[in-house]
Coordinates of C-alpha atoms in Angstrom, one line a residue:
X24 CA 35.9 7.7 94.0
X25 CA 37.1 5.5 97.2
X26 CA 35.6 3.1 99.5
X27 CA 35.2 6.4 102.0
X28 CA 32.8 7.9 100.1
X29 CA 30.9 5.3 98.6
X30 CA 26.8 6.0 98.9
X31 CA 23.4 4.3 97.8
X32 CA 21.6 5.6 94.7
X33 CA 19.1 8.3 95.7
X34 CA 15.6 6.5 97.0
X35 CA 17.0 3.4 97.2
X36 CA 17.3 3.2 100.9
X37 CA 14.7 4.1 103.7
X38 CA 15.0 5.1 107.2
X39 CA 14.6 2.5 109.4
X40 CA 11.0 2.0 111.1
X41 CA 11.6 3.0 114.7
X42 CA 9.1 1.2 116.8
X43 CA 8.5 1.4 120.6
X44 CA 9.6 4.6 121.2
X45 CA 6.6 6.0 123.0
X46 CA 4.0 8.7 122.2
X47 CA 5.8 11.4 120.4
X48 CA 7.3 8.8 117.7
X49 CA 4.0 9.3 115.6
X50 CA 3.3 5.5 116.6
X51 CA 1.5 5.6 119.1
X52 CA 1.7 4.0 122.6
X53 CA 0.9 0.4 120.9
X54 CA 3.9 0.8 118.3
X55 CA 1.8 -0.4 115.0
X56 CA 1.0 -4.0 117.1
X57 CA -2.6 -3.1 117.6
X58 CA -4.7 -3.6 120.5
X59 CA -3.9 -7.4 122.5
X60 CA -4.0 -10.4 121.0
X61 CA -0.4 -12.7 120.7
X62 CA 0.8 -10.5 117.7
X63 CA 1.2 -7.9 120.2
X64 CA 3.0 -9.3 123.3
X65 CA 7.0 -9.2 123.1
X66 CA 8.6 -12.8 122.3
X67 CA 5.5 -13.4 119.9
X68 CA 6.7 -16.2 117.2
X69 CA 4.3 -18.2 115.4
X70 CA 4.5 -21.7 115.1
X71 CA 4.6 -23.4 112.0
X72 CA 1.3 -24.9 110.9
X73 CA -0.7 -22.8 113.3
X74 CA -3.6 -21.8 112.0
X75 CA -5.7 -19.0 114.4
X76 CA -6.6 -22.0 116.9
X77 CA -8.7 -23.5 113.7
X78 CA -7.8 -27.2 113.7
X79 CA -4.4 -27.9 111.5
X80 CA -4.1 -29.9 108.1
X81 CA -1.7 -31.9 109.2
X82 CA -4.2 -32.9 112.1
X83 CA -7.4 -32.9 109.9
X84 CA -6.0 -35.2 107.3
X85 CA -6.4 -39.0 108.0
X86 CA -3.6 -40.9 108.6
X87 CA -3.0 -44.6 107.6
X88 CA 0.0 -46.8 106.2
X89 CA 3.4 -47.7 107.7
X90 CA 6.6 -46.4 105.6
X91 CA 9.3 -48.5 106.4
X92 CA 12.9 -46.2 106.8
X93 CA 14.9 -49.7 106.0
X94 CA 13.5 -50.5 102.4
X95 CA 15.6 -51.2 100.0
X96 CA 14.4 -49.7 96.5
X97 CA 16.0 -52.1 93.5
X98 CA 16.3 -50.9 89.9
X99 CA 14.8 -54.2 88.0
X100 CA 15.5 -55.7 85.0
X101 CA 14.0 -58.4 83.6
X102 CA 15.5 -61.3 81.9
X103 CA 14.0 -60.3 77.8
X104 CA 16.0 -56.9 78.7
X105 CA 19.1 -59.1 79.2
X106 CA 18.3 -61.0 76.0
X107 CA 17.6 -58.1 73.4
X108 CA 21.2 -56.9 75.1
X109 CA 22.9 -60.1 74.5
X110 CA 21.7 -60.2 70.7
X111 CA 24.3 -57.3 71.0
X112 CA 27.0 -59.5 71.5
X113 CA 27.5 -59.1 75.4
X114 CA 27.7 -62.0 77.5
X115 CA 28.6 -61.0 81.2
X116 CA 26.3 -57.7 82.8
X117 CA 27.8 -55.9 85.9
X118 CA 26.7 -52.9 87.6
X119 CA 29.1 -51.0 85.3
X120 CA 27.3 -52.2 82.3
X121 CA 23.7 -51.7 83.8
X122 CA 24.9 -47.7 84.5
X123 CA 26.2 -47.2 81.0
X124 CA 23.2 -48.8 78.9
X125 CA 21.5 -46.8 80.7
X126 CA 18.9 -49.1 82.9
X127 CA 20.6 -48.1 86.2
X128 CA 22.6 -45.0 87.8
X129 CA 26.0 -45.8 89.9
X130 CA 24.3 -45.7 93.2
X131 CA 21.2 -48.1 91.9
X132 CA 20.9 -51.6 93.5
X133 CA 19.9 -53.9 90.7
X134 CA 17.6 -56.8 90.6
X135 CA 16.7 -59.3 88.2
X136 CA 13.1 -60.7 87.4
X137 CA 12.4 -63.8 85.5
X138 CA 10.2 -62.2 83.1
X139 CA 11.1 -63.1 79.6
X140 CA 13.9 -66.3 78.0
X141 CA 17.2 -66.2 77.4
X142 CA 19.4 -69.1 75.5
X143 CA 22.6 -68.2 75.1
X144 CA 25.1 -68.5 78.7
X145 CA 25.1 -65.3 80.5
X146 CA 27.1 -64.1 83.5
X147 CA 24.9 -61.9 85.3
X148 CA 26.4 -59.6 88.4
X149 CA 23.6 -57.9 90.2
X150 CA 22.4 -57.4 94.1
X151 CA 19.5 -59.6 94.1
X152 CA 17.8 -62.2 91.9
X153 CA 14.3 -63.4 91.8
X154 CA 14.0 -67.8 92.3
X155 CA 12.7 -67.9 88.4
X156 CA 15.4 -65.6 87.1
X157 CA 18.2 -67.6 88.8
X158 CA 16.7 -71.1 87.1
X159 CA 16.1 -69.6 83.8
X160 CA 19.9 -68.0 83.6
X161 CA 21.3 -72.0 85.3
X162 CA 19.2 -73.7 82.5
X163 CA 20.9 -71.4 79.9
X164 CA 24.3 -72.2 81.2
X165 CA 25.0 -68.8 82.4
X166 CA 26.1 -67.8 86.2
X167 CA 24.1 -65.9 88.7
X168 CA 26.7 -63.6 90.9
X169 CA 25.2 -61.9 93.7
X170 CA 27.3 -58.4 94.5

């Protein structure tokens, strides 16, 4: 056996549906289109969402809201997150940090809320900061970095 003679299993393979080739094809003179309509004109293609002329969903269903394309989506964390994690022993929280406790993936933008107290002096690296989480990490003796 060769690439020459190389052949499809038995009945696994059909001839090829041979429209538009007149009468005597045993299609007929509409070649399986039917009778009118768009289906049976040449350069037919339906569009997507048409429907048969019926009004479409995407033009039935009410529209409302605005969806702004320049929001940026922050991963928060909240002040009693950065507490339970400094009983651990840490004291400064970067991005790095965030991704491997697991409160953040690497391309997450982080922001922290002022829900919650700390007391010990924390150095805190993040991309935002809420006004209350800023004062309550200040009063602690810690340092707010912004990224």
């Amino acid at each position: 056996m060769n690439l020459s003679n190389l052949q499809p299993a038995i009945g696994s393979t059909r001839n090829v549906k041979r429209v538009g080739r007149g009468t005597g094809s045993g299609r007929g003179g509409t070649s399986t289109r039917g009778h009118k309509g768009a289906k049976s004109r040449s350069g037919y293609s339906k569009k997507s969402g048409f429907e048969g002329g019926q009004m479409p969903l995407q033009r039935r269903v009410p529209k409302f809201g605005f969806k702004n394309i320049n929001r940026i989506e922050y991963k928060a964390v909240n002040l009693d997150v950065l507490a339970a994690l400094a009983e651990g022993g840490a004291t400064t929280f970067d991005a790095a940090y965030f991704v491997t406790a697991g409160l953040a993936s690497k391309s997450a933008k982080i922001k922290v809320l002022g829900r919650g107290e700390i007391t010990t002096a924390l150095e805190v690296h993040a991309h935002a900061f809420s006004k209350s989480a800023v004062e309550a990490i200040e009063k602690a003796g810690g340092k707010a970095v912004t990224l």
